[in-house]
Coordinates of C-alpha atoms in Angstrom, one line a residue:
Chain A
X13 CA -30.5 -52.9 -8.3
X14 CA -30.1 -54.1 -11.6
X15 CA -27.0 -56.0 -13.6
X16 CA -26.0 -52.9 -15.2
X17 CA -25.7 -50.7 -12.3
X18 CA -24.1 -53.4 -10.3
X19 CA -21.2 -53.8 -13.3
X20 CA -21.1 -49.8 -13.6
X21 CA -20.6 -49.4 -9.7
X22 CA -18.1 -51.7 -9.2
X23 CA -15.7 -50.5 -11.8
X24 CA -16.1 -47.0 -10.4
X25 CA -15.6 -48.4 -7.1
X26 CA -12.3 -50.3 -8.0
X27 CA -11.2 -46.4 -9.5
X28 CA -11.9 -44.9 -6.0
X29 CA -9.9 -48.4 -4.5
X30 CA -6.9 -47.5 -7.5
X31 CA -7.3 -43.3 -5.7
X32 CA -6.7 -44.4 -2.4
X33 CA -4.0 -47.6 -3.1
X34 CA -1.8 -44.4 -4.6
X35 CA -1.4 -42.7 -1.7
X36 CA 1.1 -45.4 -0.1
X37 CA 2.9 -46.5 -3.3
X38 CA 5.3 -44.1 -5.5
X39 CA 3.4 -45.4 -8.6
X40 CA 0.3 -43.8 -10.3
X41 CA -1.7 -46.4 -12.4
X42 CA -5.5 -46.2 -12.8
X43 CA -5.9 -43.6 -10.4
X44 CA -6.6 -40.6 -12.2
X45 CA -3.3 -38.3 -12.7
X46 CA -2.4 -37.7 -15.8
X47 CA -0.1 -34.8 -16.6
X48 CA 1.1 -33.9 -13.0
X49 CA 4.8 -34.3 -13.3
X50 CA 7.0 -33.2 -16.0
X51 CA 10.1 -35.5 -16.3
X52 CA 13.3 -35.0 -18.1
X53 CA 15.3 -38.5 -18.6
X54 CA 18.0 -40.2 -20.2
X55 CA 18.2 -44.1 -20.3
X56 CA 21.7 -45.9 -20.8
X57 CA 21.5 -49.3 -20.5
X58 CA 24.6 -51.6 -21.0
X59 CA 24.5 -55.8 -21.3
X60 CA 27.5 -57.2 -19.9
X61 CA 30.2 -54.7 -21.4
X62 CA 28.0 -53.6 -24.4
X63 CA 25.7 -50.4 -24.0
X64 CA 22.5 -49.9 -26.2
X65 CA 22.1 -47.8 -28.7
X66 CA 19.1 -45.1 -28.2
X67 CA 16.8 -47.1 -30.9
X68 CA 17.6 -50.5 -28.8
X69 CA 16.6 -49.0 -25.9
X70 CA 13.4 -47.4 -27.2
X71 CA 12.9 -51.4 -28.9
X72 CA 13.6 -52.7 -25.6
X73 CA 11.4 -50.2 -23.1
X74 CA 8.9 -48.9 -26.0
X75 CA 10.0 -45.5 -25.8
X76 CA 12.4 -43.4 -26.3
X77 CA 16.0 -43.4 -25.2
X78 CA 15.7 -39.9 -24.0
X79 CA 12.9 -37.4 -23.8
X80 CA 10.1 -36.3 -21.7
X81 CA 6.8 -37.9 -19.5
X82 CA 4.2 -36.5 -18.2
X83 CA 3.5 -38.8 -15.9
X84 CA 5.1 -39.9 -12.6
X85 CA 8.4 -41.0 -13.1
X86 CA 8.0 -44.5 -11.0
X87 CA 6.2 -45.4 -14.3
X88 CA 9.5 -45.2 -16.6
X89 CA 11.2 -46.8 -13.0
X90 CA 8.5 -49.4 -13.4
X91 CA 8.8 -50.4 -16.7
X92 CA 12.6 -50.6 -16.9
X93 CA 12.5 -52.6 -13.8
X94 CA 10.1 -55.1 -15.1
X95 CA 11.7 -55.4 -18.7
X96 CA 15.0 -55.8 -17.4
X97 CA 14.0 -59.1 -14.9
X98 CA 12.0 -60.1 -18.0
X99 CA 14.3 -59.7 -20.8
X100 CA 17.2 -60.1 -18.9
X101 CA 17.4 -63.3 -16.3
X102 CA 20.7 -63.6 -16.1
X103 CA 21.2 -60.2 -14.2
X104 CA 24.0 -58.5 -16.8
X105 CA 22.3 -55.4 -17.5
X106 CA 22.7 -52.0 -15.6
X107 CA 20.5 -48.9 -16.7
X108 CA 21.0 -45.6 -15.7
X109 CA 18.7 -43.0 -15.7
X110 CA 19.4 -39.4 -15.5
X111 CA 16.3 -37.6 -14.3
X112 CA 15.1 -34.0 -13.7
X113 CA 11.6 -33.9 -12.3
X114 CA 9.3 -30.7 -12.9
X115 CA 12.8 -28.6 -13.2
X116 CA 14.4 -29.3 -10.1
X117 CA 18.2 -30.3 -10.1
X118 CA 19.3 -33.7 -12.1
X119 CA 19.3 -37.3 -10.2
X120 CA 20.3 -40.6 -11.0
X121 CA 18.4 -43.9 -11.0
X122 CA 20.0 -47.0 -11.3
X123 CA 19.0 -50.5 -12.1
X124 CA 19.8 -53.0 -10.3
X125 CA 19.7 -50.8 -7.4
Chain B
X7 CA -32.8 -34.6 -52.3
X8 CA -32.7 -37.0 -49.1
X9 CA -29.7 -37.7 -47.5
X10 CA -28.5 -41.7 -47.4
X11 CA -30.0 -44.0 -44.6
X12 CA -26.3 -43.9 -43.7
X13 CA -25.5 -40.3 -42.6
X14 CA -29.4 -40.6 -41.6
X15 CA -28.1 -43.8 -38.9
X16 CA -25.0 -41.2 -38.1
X17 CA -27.2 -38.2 -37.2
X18 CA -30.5 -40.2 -36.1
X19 CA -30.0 -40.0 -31.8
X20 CA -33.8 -41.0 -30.9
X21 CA -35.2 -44.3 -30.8
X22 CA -32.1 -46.1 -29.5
X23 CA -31.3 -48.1 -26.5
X24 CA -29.8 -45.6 -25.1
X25 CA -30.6 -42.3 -24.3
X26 CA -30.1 -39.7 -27.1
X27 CA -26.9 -37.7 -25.6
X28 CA -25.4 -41.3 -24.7
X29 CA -25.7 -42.2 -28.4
X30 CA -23.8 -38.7 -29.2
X31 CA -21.2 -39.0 -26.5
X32 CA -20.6 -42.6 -27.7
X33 CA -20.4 -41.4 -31.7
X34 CA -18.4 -38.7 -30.6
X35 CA -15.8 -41.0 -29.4
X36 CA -15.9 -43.1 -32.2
X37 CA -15.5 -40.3 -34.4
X38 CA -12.3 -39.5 -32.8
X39 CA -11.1 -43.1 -32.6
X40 CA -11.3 -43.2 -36.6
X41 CA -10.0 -39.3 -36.9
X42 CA -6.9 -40.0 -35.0
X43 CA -6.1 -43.4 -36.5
X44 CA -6.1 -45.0 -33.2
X45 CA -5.8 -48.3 -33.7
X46 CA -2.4 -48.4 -35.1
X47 CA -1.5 -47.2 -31.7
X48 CA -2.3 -50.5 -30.4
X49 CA 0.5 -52.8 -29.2
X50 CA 1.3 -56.2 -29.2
X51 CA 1.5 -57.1 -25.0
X52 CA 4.2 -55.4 -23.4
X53 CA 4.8 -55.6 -19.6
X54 CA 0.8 -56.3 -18.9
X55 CA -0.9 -55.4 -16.2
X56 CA -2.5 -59.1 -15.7
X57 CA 0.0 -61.7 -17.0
X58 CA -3.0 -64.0 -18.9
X59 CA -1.9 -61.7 -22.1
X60 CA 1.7 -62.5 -21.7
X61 CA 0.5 -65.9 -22.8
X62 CA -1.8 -64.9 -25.8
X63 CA -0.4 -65.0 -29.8
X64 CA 0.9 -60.9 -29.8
X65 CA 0.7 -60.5 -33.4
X66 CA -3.0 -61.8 -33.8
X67 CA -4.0 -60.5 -30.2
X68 CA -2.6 -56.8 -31.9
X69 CA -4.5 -57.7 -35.6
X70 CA -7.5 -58.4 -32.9
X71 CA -7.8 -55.3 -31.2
X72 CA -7.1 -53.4 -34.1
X73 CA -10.2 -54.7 -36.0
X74 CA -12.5 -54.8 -33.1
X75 CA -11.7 -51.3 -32.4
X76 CA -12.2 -50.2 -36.0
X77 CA -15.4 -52.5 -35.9
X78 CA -16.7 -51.4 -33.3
X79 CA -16.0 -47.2 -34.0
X80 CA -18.1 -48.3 -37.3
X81 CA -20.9 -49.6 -35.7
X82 CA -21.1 -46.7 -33.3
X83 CA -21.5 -44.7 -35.9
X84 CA -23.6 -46.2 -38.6
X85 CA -25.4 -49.1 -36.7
X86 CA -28.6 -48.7 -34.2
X87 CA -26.6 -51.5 -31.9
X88 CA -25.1 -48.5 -29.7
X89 CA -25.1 -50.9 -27.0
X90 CA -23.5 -53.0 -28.7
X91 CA -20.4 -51.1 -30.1
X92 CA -20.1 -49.2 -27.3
X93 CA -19.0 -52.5 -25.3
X94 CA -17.2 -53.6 -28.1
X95 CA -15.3 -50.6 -28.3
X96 CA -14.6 -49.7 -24.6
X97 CA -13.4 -53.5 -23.8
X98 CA -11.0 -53.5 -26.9
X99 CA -9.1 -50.0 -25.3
X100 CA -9.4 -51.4 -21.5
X101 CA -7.9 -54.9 -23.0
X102 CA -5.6 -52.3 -24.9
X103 CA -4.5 -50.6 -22.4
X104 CA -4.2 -53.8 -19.5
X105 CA -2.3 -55.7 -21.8
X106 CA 0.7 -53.3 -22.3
X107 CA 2.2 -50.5 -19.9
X108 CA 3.7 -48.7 -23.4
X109 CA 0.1 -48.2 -24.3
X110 CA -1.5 -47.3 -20.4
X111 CA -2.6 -43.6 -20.8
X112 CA -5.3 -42.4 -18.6
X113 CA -6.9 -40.8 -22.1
X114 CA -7.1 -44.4 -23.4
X115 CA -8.0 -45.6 -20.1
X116 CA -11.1 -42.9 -19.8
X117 CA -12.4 -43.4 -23.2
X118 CA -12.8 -47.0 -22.3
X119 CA -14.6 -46.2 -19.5
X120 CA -16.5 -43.8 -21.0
X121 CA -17.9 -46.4 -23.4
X122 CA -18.3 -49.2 -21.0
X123 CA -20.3 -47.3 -18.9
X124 CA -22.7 -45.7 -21.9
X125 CA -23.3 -49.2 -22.6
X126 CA -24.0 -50.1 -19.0
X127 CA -26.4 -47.0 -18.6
X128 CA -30.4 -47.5 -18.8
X129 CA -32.5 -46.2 -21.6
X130 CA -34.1 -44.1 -19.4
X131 CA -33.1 -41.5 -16.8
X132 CA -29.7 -39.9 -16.5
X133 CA -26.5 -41.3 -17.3
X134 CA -25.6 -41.1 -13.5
X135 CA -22.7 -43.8 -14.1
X136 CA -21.4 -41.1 -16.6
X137 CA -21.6 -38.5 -13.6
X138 CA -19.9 -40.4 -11.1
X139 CA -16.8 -41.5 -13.4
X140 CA -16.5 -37.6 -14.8
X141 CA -16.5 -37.1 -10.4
X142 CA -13.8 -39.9 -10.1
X143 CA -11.5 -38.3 -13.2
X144 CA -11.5 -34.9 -11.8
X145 CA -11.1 -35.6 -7.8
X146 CA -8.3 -38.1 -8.1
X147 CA -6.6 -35.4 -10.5
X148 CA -7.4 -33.1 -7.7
X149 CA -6.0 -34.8 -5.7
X150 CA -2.9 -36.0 -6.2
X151 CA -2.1 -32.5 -7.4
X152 CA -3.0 -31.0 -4.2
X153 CA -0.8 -33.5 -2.3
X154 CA 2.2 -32.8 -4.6
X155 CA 4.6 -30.4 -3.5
X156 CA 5.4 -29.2 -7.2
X157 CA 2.2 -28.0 -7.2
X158 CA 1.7 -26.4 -4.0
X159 CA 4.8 -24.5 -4.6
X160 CA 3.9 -23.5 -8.4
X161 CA 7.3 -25.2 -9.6
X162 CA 5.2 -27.2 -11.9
X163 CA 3.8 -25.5 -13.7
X164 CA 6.5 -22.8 -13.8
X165 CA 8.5 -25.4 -15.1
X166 CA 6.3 -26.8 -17.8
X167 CA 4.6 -23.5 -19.3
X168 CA 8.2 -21.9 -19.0
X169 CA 11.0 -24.6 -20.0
X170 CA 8.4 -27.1 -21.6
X171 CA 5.6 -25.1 -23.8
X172 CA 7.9 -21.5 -23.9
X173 CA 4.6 -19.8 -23.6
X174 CA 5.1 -16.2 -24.4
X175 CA 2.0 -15.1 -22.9
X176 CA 2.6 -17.3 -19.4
X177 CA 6.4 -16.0 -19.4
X178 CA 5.3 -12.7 -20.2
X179 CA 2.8 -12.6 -17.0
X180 CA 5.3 -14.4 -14.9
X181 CA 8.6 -12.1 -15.0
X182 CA 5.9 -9.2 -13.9
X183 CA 5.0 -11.0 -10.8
X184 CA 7.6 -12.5 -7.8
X185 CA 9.2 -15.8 -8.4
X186 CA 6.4 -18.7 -8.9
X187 CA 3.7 -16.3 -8.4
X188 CA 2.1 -16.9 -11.7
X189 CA 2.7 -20.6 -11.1
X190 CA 1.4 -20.9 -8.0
X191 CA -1.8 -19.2 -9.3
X192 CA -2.1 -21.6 -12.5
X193 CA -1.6 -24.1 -9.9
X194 CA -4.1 -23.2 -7.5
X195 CA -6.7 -22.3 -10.2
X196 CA -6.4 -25.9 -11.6
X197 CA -6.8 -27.6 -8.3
X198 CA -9.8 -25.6 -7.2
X199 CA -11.4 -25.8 -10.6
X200 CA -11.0 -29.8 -10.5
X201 CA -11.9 -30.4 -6.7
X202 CA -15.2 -28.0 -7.4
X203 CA -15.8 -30.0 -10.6
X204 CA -16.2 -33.2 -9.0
X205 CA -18.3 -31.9 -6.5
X206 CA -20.8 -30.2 -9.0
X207 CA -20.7 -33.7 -11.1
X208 CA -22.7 -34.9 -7.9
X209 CA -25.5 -32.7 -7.7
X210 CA -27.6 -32.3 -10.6
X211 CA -28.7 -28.7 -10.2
X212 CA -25.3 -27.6 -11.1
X213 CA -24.9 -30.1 -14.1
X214 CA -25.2 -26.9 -16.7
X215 CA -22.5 -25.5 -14.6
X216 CA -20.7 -28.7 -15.1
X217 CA -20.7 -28.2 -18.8
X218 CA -19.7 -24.5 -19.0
X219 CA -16.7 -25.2 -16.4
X220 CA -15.2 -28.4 -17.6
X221 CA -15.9 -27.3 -21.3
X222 CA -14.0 -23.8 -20.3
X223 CA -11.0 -25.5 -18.5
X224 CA -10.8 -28.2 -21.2
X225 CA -10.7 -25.7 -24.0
X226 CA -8.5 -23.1 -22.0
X227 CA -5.8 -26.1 -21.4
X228 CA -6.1 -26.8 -25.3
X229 CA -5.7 -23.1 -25.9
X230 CA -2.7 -22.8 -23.5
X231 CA -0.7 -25.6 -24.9
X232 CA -2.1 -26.4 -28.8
X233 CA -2.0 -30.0 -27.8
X234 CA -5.5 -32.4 -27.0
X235 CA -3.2 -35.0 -24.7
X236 CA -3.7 -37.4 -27.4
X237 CA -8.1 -38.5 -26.5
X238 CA -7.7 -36.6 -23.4
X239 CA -9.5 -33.2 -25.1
X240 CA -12.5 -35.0 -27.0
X241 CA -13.2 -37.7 -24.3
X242 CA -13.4 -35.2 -21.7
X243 CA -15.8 -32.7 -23.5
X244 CA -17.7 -35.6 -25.2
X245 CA -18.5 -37.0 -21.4
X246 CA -20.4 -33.4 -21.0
X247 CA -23.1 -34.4 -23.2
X248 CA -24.1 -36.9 -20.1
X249 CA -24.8 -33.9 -18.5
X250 CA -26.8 -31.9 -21.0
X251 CA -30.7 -32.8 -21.1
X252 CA -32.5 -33.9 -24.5
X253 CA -35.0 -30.7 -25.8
X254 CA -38.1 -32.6 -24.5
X255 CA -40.4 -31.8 -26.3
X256 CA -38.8 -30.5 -29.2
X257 CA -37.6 -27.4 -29.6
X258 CA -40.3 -24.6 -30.8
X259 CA -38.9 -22.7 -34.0
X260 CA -41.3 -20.1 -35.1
X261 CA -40.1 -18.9 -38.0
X262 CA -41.4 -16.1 -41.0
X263 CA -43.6 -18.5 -43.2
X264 CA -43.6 -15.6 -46.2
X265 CA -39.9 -15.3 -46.5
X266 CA -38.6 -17.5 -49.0
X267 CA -34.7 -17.5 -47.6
X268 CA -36.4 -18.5 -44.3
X269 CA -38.0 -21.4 -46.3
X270 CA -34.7 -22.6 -47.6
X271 CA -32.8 -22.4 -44.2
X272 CA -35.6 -24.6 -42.2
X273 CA -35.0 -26.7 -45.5
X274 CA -31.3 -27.4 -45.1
X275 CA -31.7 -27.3 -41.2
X276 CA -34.4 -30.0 -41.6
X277 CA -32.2 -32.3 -43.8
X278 CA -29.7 -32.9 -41.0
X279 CA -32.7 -33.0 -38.5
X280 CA -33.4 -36.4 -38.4
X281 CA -34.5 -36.8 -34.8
X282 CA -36.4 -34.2 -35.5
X283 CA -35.5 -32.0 -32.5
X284 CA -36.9 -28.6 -34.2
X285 CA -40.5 -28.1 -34.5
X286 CA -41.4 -25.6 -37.0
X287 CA -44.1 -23.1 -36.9
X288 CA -45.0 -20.2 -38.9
X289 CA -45.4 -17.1 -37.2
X290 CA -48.7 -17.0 -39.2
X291 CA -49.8 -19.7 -37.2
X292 CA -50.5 -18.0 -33.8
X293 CA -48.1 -20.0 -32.3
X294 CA -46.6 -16.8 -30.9
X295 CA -49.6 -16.4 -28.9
X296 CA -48.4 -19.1 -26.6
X297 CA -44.8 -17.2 -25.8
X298 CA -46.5 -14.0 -25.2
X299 CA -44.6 -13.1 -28.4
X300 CA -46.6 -10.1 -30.8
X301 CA -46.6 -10.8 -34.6
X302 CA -44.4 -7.4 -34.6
X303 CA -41.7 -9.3 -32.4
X304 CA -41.7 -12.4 -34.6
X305 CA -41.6 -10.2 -37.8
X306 CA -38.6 -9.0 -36.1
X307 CA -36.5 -12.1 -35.4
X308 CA -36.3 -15.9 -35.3
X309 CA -37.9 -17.5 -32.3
X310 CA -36.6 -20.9 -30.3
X311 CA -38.2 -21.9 -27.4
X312 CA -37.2 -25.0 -25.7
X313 CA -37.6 -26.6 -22.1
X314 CA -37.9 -23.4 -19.8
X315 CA -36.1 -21.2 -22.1
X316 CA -36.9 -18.6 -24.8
X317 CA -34.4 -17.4 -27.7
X318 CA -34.9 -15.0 -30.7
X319 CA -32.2 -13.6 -33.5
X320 CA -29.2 -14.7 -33.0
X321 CA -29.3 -16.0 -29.6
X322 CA -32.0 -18.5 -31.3
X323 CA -29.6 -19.4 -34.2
X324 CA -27.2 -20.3 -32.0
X325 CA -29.3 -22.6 -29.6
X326 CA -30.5 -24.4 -32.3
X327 CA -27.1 -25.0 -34.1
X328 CA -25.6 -26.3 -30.9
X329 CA -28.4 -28.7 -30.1
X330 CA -27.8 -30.3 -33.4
X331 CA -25.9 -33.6 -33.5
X332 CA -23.8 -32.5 -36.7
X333 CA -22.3 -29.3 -34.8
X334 CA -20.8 -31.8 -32.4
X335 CA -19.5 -34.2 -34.6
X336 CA -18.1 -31.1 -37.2
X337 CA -16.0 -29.6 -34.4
X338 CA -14.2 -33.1 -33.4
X339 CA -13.4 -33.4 -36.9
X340 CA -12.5 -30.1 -37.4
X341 CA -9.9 -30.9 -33.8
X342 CA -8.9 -34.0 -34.9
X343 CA -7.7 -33.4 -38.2
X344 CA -6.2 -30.1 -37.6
X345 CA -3.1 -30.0 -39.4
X346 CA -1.1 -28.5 -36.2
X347 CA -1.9 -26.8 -32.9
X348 CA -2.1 -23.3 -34.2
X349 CA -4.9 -24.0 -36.6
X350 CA -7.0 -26.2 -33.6
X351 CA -6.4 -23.3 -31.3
X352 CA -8.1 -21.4 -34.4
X353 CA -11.0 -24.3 -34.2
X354 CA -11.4 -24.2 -30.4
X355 CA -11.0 -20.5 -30.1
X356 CA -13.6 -19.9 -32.9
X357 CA -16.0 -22.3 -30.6
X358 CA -15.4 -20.8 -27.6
X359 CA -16.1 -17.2 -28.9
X360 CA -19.6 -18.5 -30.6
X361 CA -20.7 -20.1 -27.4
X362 CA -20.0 -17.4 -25.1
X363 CA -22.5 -14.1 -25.1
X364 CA -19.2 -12.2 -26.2
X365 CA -20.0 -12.8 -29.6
X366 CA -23.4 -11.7 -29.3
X367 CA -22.6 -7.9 -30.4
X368 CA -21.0 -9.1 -34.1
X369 CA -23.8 -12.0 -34.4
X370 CA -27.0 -9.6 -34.0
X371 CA -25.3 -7.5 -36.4
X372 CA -24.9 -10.2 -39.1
X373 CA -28.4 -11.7 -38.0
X374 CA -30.4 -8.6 -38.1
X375 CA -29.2 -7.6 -41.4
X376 CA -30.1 -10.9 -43.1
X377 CA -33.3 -10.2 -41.0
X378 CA -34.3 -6.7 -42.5
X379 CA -33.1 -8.1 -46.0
X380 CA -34.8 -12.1 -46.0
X381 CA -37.4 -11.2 -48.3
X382 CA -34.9 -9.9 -51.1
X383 CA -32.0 -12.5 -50.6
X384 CA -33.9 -15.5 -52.5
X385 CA -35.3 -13.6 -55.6
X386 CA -39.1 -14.8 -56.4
X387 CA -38.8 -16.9 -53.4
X388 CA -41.2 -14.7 -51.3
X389 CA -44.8 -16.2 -50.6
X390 CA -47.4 -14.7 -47.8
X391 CA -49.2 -17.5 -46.1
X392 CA -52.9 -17.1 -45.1
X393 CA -52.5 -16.0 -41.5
X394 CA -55.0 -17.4 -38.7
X395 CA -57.1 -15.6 -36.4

């Protein structure tokens, strides 16, 4: 086998490793499924006793205060989660996000949880 | 007049260190890269996926990326280094899209890919890493869709074609049929058509039916919704040329070699031929001899004949257009600067008809009555050439 295959077969087999890692967590990074959830959302995000405005909260997460993804909501869960102990080490911020998944009834999300 | 070495490098596939629908899959990309102005979509790190790039300057490691990504598209294009670019360009997205979860996308993500593995493929042979990542794409889409209850129940995609796109045509369908009906069909259809697709990506007797269905469901989804998901649209119809097989040898044109309009057309047609995939040959010649083809038949119509295959009128016209590296590369222009969705669903529409044998009725007509009128369209342009016995 040469170097090339070798290269080219292990990062397809790392894509089948991502495939079967995202059957046990609620996440869905490199494994191949884009555009299978629809997600309505809100973010409010206070600091102490100040909220955010929707333009600091789309600076803070890099994207937008409210909207839509297309892809599994753990991601925005994700990203607000890691931001937050990033940005935030001193543990004043709480974020809220108001969710609706593919239509079904609204749900909350809250961070710290 | 002879076109520039430049567009010449562009349209030139052959010769390469890679094989010939590598190069055009690879161009293709880069195309769209430049098209879509990708590179200002390019972050500074943001919540990476491996922490080294936490560490790294953002500003120049964003000015970085940018230019290699512009670079690289370049070279794709206009350089014989496809190797090269190509792992230029697919390592600037993958570093792209590791260094910042704002920017992940599984169209970014696939493109890289895409590239990486062009360059990583022999020179020789088929592009069977190509194959296996197109398998990967569509199982683990199939997959995860058929685990999801959303889908099994149709809510999805009652929800997104309903409350999301407001698609007349799916709303339409949908208040005729019980509740989720229609979505449980759109769902089902999807999830059989991408668990088939990876299957067929594996066996290379099927690979023409690899192209017609995941160029069909691509082009459908762009149809149903007006939007290309971003890459999504051009990487996954620029991976089917992995699957198509280079004309080998070249395609057979036999052509009227007293018809002065027909003179002009091979003309133009052999300007942006720079492979050359078309061989030309006069029906004078006796080449028809070798098709079974009478001089009556040939006087008749254009003739293609490539790799077990044998064309003539329109049918021919169109077999040779498609082959052509320019076609490919018109079309993702033609997408990619679309001024809105309406006017790409006009693009991909248009395609789609001219592909399919539906459009065969309206193209014979047009085709056999420049036929029957070749010899007065190009006024003192109309020669007979000795014919051999």
């Amino acid at each position: 086998m040469n170097w090339r295959l070798a290269i080219g077969l292990l990062i397809l087999a790392s894509q089948a490793g991502a495939i079967v890692r995202a059957r046990f967590v609620d996440d869905r990074y490199f494994c191949w499924a884009p555009f299978d959830q629809q997600t309505k959302y809100e973010i409010g995000v206070s600091i102490g006793d100040e909220g955010l405005a929707p333009s600091q909260v789309q600076k803070r997460y890099r994207r937008p205060a409210e909207g839509f993804d297309n892809r599994s909501v753990h991601h925005l869960f994700d990203i607000i989660t890691r931001a937050e102990r990033k940005f935030e080490a001193w543990g004043r911020s709480r974020v809220v996000v108001r969710y609706s998944v593919n239509g079904h009834e609204e749900r909350e999300w809250r961070y710290p949880q | 007049m002879a076109l520039s070495p430049v567009i010449a490098n562009l349209l030139k596939l052959t010769g390469l260190s890679l094989p010939p629908q590598v190069v055009l899959l690879c161009r293709i990309l880069a195309l769209t890269l430049l098209l879509t102005n990708h590179q200002s979509q390019i972050q500074t790190p943001f919540l990476p996926f491996l922490d080294i790039f936490d560490s790294l300057p953002p500003e120049l490691f964003q000015r970085t990326l940018q230019a290699a990504l512009v670079i690289g598209a370049l070279g794709l294009l206009f350089t014989r280094k496809t190797r090269t670019f190509a792992t230029i360009t697919g390592l600037t997205i993958l570093l792209a899209v590791l260094s910042s979860r704002a920017y992940y996308g599984n169209n970014k993500t696939f493109v890289g890919l895409l590239l990486i593995l062009s360059a990583l493929s022999s020179q020789t042979g088929p592009p069977r890493l190509i194959h296996w990542q197109l398998a990967l794409v569509y199982f683990g889409a199939g997959l995860n869709k058929i685990l999801d209850p959303d889908w099994q129940s149709g809510q999805f995609f009652q929800h997104w074609a309903t409350d999301r796109l407001e698609n007349p045509a799916y709303i339409w369908l949908s208040a005729h049929l019980h509740p989720l009906a229609a979505g449980k069909m759109f769902c089902w259809t999807t999830i059989a058509a991408e668990l088939i697709l990876a299957v067929l990506t594996l066996i290379p007797r099927f690979h023409p039916a690899v192209i017609w269905g995941s160029g069909l469901f691509q082009s459908g989804l762009l149809l149903f919704t007006g939007d290309p998901f971003n890459l999504f649209f051009y990487s996954m119809q620029a991976s089917l040329f992995a699957f198509a097989r280079w004309p080998q040898p070249q395609i057979t044109v036999i052509w009227d070699g007293s018809c002065g309009f027909c003179r002009v057309t091979k003309e133009l047609l052999q300007k942006v031929d720079f492979d050359p995939i078309f061989n030309w040959r006069t029906l004078q010649s006796g080449v028809g001899d070798q098709y079974g083809l009478t001089k009556a038949q040939l006087k008749h119509a254009l003739y293609a004949a490539g790799p077990g295959w044998l064309l003539s009128g329109y049918s021919a016209i169109r077999g040779m257009i498609v082959h052509l590296p320019l076609f490919a590369m018109t079309l993702t222009a033609a997408v990619a600067l679309a001024p809105g969705a309406q006017t790409r669903r006009a693009v991909v529409a248009l395609t789609v008809l001219f592909l399919l044998p539906i459009s065969n009725p309206i193209g014979n007509l047009i085709y056999g009555w420049i036929a029957r009128h070749r010899h007065e369209l190009l006024a003192g342009e109309t020669c007979d050439l000795p014919e051999k016995s």
